[in-house]
Amino acid sequence: MKEDELIFCPRCGEKMRKGQRNCLKCGQLNYENPSNEYMKKYESKHGSNLNDGTYIIGKGTVRKPSKLSIFSNSRPNEILANNAGNLTFCALFNIFIYVMVIVIFFLINLKIKGNILSVLLDYQFIYFLLIYSISFIFMYSLELLFMKADKKWWKALIPFYNLYLFCKIVMGSGLFFILFFIPIVGIIMYMVLFYNVGKVYGKRPWFTLLVGIFALPILAFSSTTSYNGVVYVNKVQDKYPMEVLYKFNRVILTLFFLFIIMAALLMAYNKREWFFNKYQQIKTWSFIRDVKAIVKDASDSIKEDNYECSNGISLELQTEYYITFDNAGSYFNSVRVSTSSLSDGYYRGYIRVVNYAGDLEYYISVDDTLYGIDEVNSSELNKVYPKKNFNVELPKDGVICRK
């Protein structure tokens, strides 16, 4: 049989070539084409030879409220789920509430600030948008999961009752929701709940347990999610397959994620000074950590008498001397590459050692080409804030000791 040989679509009877991937009239996949072989696993157990305008979504079967045969010439609304409510109305209602809350909150802030730009760049306003948008996505996802289980979507909006009903949907009994309010037991129930979410909605339980609450939008916005092997298809116009509505939902999800990213970037910009100060603080901690390591390593080496001094006298007899270094990593084993230094842990400077009848005190001066400290007692290092753009001048007079 040649590839250009004509065959007939099993759904609508339209002529098409054997090599085509799908019917150009109704979209039915052509399994005569080897490229479509892997798609057979997604077919309903009823097969694909349906010519009544019915759309079967996902890997499960369509459960119908009536006893009419799925092969009968019934209209789509006769085999669709009748308890979930209208998916389009659900989406429009949620978008309306989402926009209205933001508008009201914006107008309240505008009255206080008196300037639109001030409101849009206000940290509190951006933070509200970010938290509210994330909360909205998860609530809308819960509504869609209710619909996928043929439950009224608006019941997901009722506090406490939504948890009761979700436990009933996922775990078989709503009474489990009481356990969520018991300390420690509630954490365990959270894990059990999301393990069962994967089981009843056709995903791997360990995956939904691992991602936790993030499993809700993953399952809700997927057009292949089934509930206990059953796909409850919502009522739509005859000419619109369910994939259209789920694509619409995915567009909503994508837009919300983009909005959240923009809000997060605006919030970060608004708090840029805070982030910069934290960054500077982390670099300071790292700098002081490495300076402490230099002093400790020098102290250990002094005890082992590993230094030779310029006047030829032993360290024990010196009353004051300098230990100099132009690259601490070459002299001290304890120094690591510092996150504070642009020169990969390159420290230069000196330690002034004062001998008080055997009691040694250490005063260190050091810089890393970016920050530095000058003649700081080693016991005071935790109280010091390094100076920016400070360069140490190595001592030219006095007793200088090196390894």
C-alpha positions as MATLAB code, in Angstrom:
seq = 'MKEDELIFCPRCGEKMRKGQRNCLKCGQLNYENPSNEYMKKYESKHGSNLNDGTYIIGKGTVRKPSKLSIFSNSRPNEILANNAGNLTFCALFNIFIYVMVIVIFFLINLKIKGNILSVLLDYQFIYFLLIYSISFIFMYSLELLFMKADKKWWKALIPFYNLYLFCKIVMGSGLFFILFFIPIVGIIMYMVLFYNVGKVYGKRPWFTLLVGIFALPILAFSSTTSYNGVVYVNKVQDKYPMEVLYKFNRVILTLFFLFIIMAALLMAYNKREWFFNKYQQIKTWSFIRDVKAIVKDASDSIKEDNYECSNGISLELQTEYYITFDNAGSYFNSVRVSTSSLSDGYYRGYIRVVNYAGDLEYYISVDDTLYGIDEVNSSELNKVYPKKNFNVELPKDGVICRK';
ca = [
       0.000    0.000    0.000;
       1.438    3.312   -1.028;
       1.610    6.297    1.308;
      -0.545    8.420   -0.995;
      -3.309    5.766   -1.056;
      -6.617    7.162    0.132;
      -8.231    5.910    3.342;
     -11.283    7.052    5.307;
     -11.355    8.754    8.714;
     -12.918    6.382   11.297;
     -14.660    9.322   13.003;
     -16.124   11.484   10.233;
     -15.574    9.370    7.105;
     -13.545   12.068    5.355;
     -11.053   10.904    2.745;
      -7.367   11.333    3.592;
      -4.000   10.000    2.554;
      -2.515    7.082    4.430;
       0.568    9.154    5.246;
      -1.376   11.965    6.942;
      -0.993   12.244   10.735;
      -4.582   13.343   11.305;
      -7.852   14.072    9.588;
      -8.000   17.630    8.276;
     -11.745   17.834    8.922;
     -12.232   16.549   12.481;
      -8.655   16.165   13.726;
      -8.895   12.402   14.363;
      -5.420   10.821   14.603;
      -4.490    8.458   11.795;
      -2.995    5.297   13.323;
      -1.963    4.068    9.900;
       0.855    6.589   10.283;
       3.687    5.029   12.409;
       4.394    8.407   14.035;
       1.069    8.154   15.894;
       1.679    4.690   17.312;
       2.709    5.995   20.736;
      -0.567    7.966   21.039;
      -2.687    4.819   21.238;
      -2.091    4.549   24.972;
      -4.026    7.783   25.454;
      -7.143    6.468   23.732;
     -10.218    5.713   25.776;
     -11.111    2.043   26.195;
     -14.143    2.841   24.001;
     -11.843    3.530   21.089;
     -11.813    6.502   18.811;
     -14.582    5.605   16.375;
     -16.990    8.230   17.710;
     -18.985   10.235   15.206;
     -21.323   12.068   17.577;
     -19.167   15.070   18.406;
     -18.114   13.629   21.760;
     -14.663   14.508   23.126;
     -12.896   12.186   25.533;
     -10.121   13.825   27.516;
      -7.172   12.070   29.111;
      -6.511    8.416   29.790;
      -9.764    7.604   31.605;
     -13.323    7.155   30.457;
     -16.226    9.568   30.381;
     -18.739    8.900   33.128;
     -22.215    9.989   32.157;
     -25.080   10.789   34.515;
     -27.653    8.900   32.429;
     -27.777    5.273   31.317;
     -27.510    6.180   27.661;
     -24.853    4.238   25.813;
     -21.742    6.202   24.980;
     -22.095    4.863   21.454;
     -25.598    6.268   21.135;
     -26.273    9.366   19.105;
     -26.609   11.503   22.239;
     -25.594   15.118   22.442;
     -22.417   15.956   24.447;
     -24.299   17.514   27.381;
     -26.013   14.154   27.987;
     -22.737   12.452   28.768;
     -21.025   15.284   30.619;
     -20.583   15.614   34.375;
     -23.640   17.307   35.898;
     -22.432   18.238   39.409;
     -19.281   20.263   38.905;
     -20.739   23.510   37.609;
     -19.735   25.482   34.547;
     -15.995   25.749   33.922;
     -16.253   28.971   31.947;
     -18.312   30.678   34.627;
     -15.848   29.448   37.264;
     -12.927   31.012   35.376;
     -14.708   34.323   34.734;
     -15.940   34.556   38.332;
     -12.429   34.024   39.696;
     -10.887   36.543   37.313;
     -13.539   39.100   38.285;
     -12.910   38.622   42.025;
      -9.147   38.717   41.506;
      -9.254   41.972   39.546;
     -11.788   43.630   41.898;
      -9.707   42.917   45.020;
      -6.598   44.374   43.372;
      -8.496   47.454   42.150;
      -9.960   48.105   45.611;
      -6.592   47.672   47.309;
      -4.996   49.924   44.676;
      -7.595   52.679   45.173;
      -7.141   52.573   48.938;
      -3.373   52.981   48.538;
      -3.848   55.675   45.895;
      -5.917   57.715   48.334;
      -3.110   57.443   50.895;
      -0.147   57.957   48.534;
      -1.829   60.371   46.127;
       0.347   59.204   43.210;
      -0.103   56.202   40.893;
       3.627   55.587   40.438;
       4.199   55.718   44.198;
       1.559   53.028   44.678;
       2.917   50.761   41.939;
       6.443   50.939   43.351;
       5.363   50.690   46.975;
       6.847   47.649   48.699;
       3.676   46.813   50.610;
       1.510   46.982   47.481;
       3.871   44.750   45.500;
       4.148   42.327   48.424;
       0.331   42.147   48.599;
       0.098   41.438   44.851;
       2.684   38.700   45.127;
       1.086   36.897   48.075;
      -2.460   37.417   46.816;
      -1.640   36.117   43.321;
       0.009   32.972   44.668;
      -2.934   32.361   47.008;
      -5.351   32.913   44.140;
      -3.623   30.356   41.913;
      -3.804   27.672   44.591;
      -7.450   28.437   45.390;
      -8.435   28.367   41.723;
      -6.507   25.109   41.332;
      -8.479   23.599   44.212;
     -11.713   24.619   42.488;
     -10.626   22.895   39.270;
      -9.699   19.738   41.185;
     -13.171   19.740   42.741;
     -14.644   19.913   39.247;
     -12.428   17.065   38.067;
     -13.982   14.967   40.860;
     -17.503   16.117   39.797;
     -17.963   18.332   42.864;
     -19.286   21.892   42.922;
     -16.354   24.230   42.331;
     -17.707   26.964   44.609;
     -17.490   24.626   47.612;
     -13.708   25.053   47.443;
     -14.253   28.678   48.560;
     -15.864   27.750   51.906;
     -13.264   27.712   54.726;
     -12.879   24.417   56.626;
     -15.620   22.789   54.569;
     -13.302   22.818   51.562;
     -10.717   20.869   53.552;
     -13.427   18.452   54.743;
     -14.624   17.878   51.191;
     -11.080   17.589   49.783;
     -10.302   14.894   52.378;
     -13.467   13.125   51.285;
     -12.456   13.373   47.627;
      -8.878   12.265   48.164;
      -9.026    9.957   51.212;
     -12.582    8.651   51.125;
     -13.751   10.314   54.351;
     -14.069   13.963   55.238;
     -13.594   13.262   58.937;
      -9.860   13.053   58.371;
      -9.797   16.862   58.227;
     -10.113   16.991   62.054;
      -6.665   15.412   62.354;
      -5.091   18.380   60.542;
      -5.645   20.548   63.610;
      -3.708   18.237   65.962;
      -0.018   19.231   66.414;
       2.493   16.876   64.731;
      -0.386   14.630   63.572;
      -1.374   17.451   61.194;
       2.047   17.305   59.513;
       1.701   13.553   59.019;
      -1.815   14.009   57.618;
      -0.497   16.614   55.202;
       1.916   14.018   53.819;
      -0.789   11.335   53.680;
      -3.160   13.735   51.914;
      -0.775   14.606   49.111;
       0.322   10.992   48.724;
      -3.318   10.116   48.109;
      -3.766   13.106   45.795;
      -1.409   11.385   43.366;
      -3.264    8.097   43.676;
      -6.758    9.406   42.977;
      -5.765   11.941   40.309;
      -3.692    9.537   38.245;
      -0.166   10.724   39.079;
       2.681    9.059   40.913;
       1.959    9.372   44.659;
       5.599    9.967   45.571;
       5.749   12.844   43.113;
       2.727   14.643   44.577;
       4.051   13.954   48.089;
       7.402   15.477   47.135;
       6.011   18.659   45.565;
       3.260   18.987   48.189;
       0.881   21.897   47.666;
       2.483   22.659   44.288;
       0.792   19.496   43.016;
      -2.535   21.360   42.996;
      -1.866   23.617   39.952;
       0.090   20.841   38.226;
      -2.950   18.546   38.348;
      -5.601   21.235   38.011;
      -4.314   22.797   34.808;
      -3.591   19.503   33.068;
      -6.145   18.293   30.513;
      -5.126   14.652   31.095;
      -5.845   14.496   34.831;
      -8.428   11.862   35.692;
     -10.157   11.123   38.995;
     -10.011    7.412   39.898;
      -9.693    6.601   36.196;
     -12.673    8.743   35.262;
     -12.563   12.036   33.401;
     -15.510   14.243   34.246;
     -15.970   16.473   31.217;
     -17.588   19.854   31.774;
     -20.470   21.193   29.726;
     -19.349   23.239   26.732;
     -20.762   24.207   23.371;
     -20.820   21.413   20.845;
     -18.155   22.969   18.650;
     -15.643   23.444   21.475;
     -13.697   20.432   22.743;
     -12.616   20.423   26.380;
      -9.021   20.943   25.340;
      -9.940   24.519   24.380;
     -11.055   25.382   27.893;
      -8.061   23.743   29.511;
      -5.774   25.626   27.142;
      -7.548   28.775   28.295;
      -6.796   27.818   31.892;
      -3.156   27.180   31.075;
      -2.956   30.644   29.529;
      -4.343   32.070   32.771;
      -1.763   30.119   34.781;
       1.076   31.311   32.536;
      -0.025   34.933   32.821;
      -0.232   34.680   36.588;
       3.249   33.212   36.833;
       4.603   36.010   34.640;
       2.815   38.518   36.837;
       4.294   36.939   39.969;
       7.797   37.093   38.467;
       7.320   40.765   37.599;
       6.018   41.511   41.104;
       8.969   39.683   42.646;
      11.418   41.675   40.506;
       9.729   44.950   41.450;
       9.836   43.983   45.103;
      13.526   43.121   44.829;
      14.182   46.461   43.110;
      12.274   48.282   45.822;
      14.335   46.548   48.501;
      17.628   46.732   46.629;
      19.328   48.664   49.429;
      18.309   45.977   51.926;
      19.713   43.234   49.681;
      22.908   45.242   49.128;
      23.381   45.717   52.880;
      22.865   42.004   53.470;
      25.370   41.239   50.726;
      27.866   43.596   52.309;
      27.230   42.017   55.708;
      27.908   38.517   54.355;
      31.171   39.719   52.795;
      32.150   41.344   56.090;
      31.514   38.128   58.013;
      33.651   36.242   55.514;
      36.460   38.784   55.769;
      36.520   38.660   59.595;
      36.401   34.848   59.515;
      39.529   34.718   57.376;
      41.332   37.323   59.503;
      40.657   35.216   62.593;
      42.120   32.230   60.752;
      45.271   34.231   59.971;
      45.726   35.226   63.626;
      45.130   31.678   64.857;
      47.601   30.179   62.398;
      50.207   32.819   63.287;
      49.697   32.115   67.003;
      50.210   28.378   66.453;
      53.385   28.995   64.433;
      54.765   31.323   67.138;
      54.300   28.606   69.735;
      56.267   26.240   67.503;
      58.957   28.915   67.012;
      58.729   28.744   63.220;
      59.851   32.349   62.641;
      63.181   34.024   61.985;
      63.493   37.674   62.991;
      65.530   40.415   61.324;
      67.637   41.054   64.493;
      68.505   37.339   64.868;
      67.011   37.092   68.381;
      64.615   34.288   69.356;
      60.909   35.050   69.449;
      60.741   34.346   73.185;
      63.106   37.251   73.893;
      61.360   39.744   71.651;
      59.164   42.350   73.373;
      57.520   43.551   70.146;
      57.819   42.389   66.556;
      55.912   42.221   63.270;
      54.853   39.175   61.293;
      54.360   40.295   57.709;
      52.725   38.541   54.765;
      51.909   39.587   51.230;
      49.756   36.554   50.417;
      48.217   34.934   53.479;
      47.461   31.703   51.656;
      51.192   31.145   51.162;
      51.985   31.605   54.870;
      48.970   30.321   56.812;
      47.400   26.915   56.349;
      44.031   27.888   57.877;
      43.178   30.547   55.284;
      40.557   29.570   52.717;
      39.374   31.325   49.582;
      37.191   34.152   50.836;
      33.818   35.115   49.428;
      34.592   38.674   50.467;
      37.703   39.040   48.359;
      37.752   39.893   44.685;
      41.258   38.472   44.569;
      40.305   34.926   45.632;
      41.426   35.148   49.228;
      44.565   37.196   48.607;
      45.326   38.890   51.930;
      48.330   41.111   52.643;
      49.336   42.863   55.838;
      51.024   42.253   59.184;
      50.442   41.191   62.763;
      52.079   43.271   65.489;
      52.887   40.955   68.392;
      53.439   42.468   71.863;
      55.011   40.252   74.551;
      53.921   41.108   78.104;
      56.071   38.732   80.184;
      55.009   35.739   78.144;
      51.435   36.908   77.476;
      51.093   37.727   73.799;
      48.701   40.236   72.285;
      48.044   40.408   68.557;
      47.211   43.558   66.604;
      46.438   42.862   62.980;
      46.377   45.088   59.917;
      45.208   43.425   56.696;
      43.415   44.111   53.411;
      42.139   41.991   50.546;
      42.231   44.774   47.908;
      38.569   45.522   48.688;
      38.297   45.824   52.482;
      40.794   46.265   55.289;
      41.343   46.853   59.018;
      44.117   48.729   60.785;
      45.848   47.696   64.058;
      42.863   45.851   65.542;
      43.343   43.738   68.666;
      42.486   40.135   67.831;
      40.076   40.021   70.791;
      38.084   42.904   69.243;
      37.598   41.457   65.753;
      33.898   40.675   66.279;
      33.256   44.365   66.983;
      35.039   45.693   63.913;
      33.505   46.726   60.599;
      36.148   46.643   57.806;
      36.897   49.836   55.925;
      36.249   49.901   52.215;
      39.175   50.603   49.844;
      41.698   50.401   52.689;
      45.314   49.472   51.814;
      47.767   48.303   54.434;
      51.221   49.820   54.566;
      53.765   47.215   55.651;
      56.082   48.292   58.500;
      59.509   49.562   57.477;
      60.978   49.904   60.974;
      61.031   47.523   63.901;
      61.745   43.801   64.162;
      60.208   41.908   61.264;
      59.775   38.126   61.497;
      58.884   35.753   58.704;
      58.599   31.998   58.289;
];
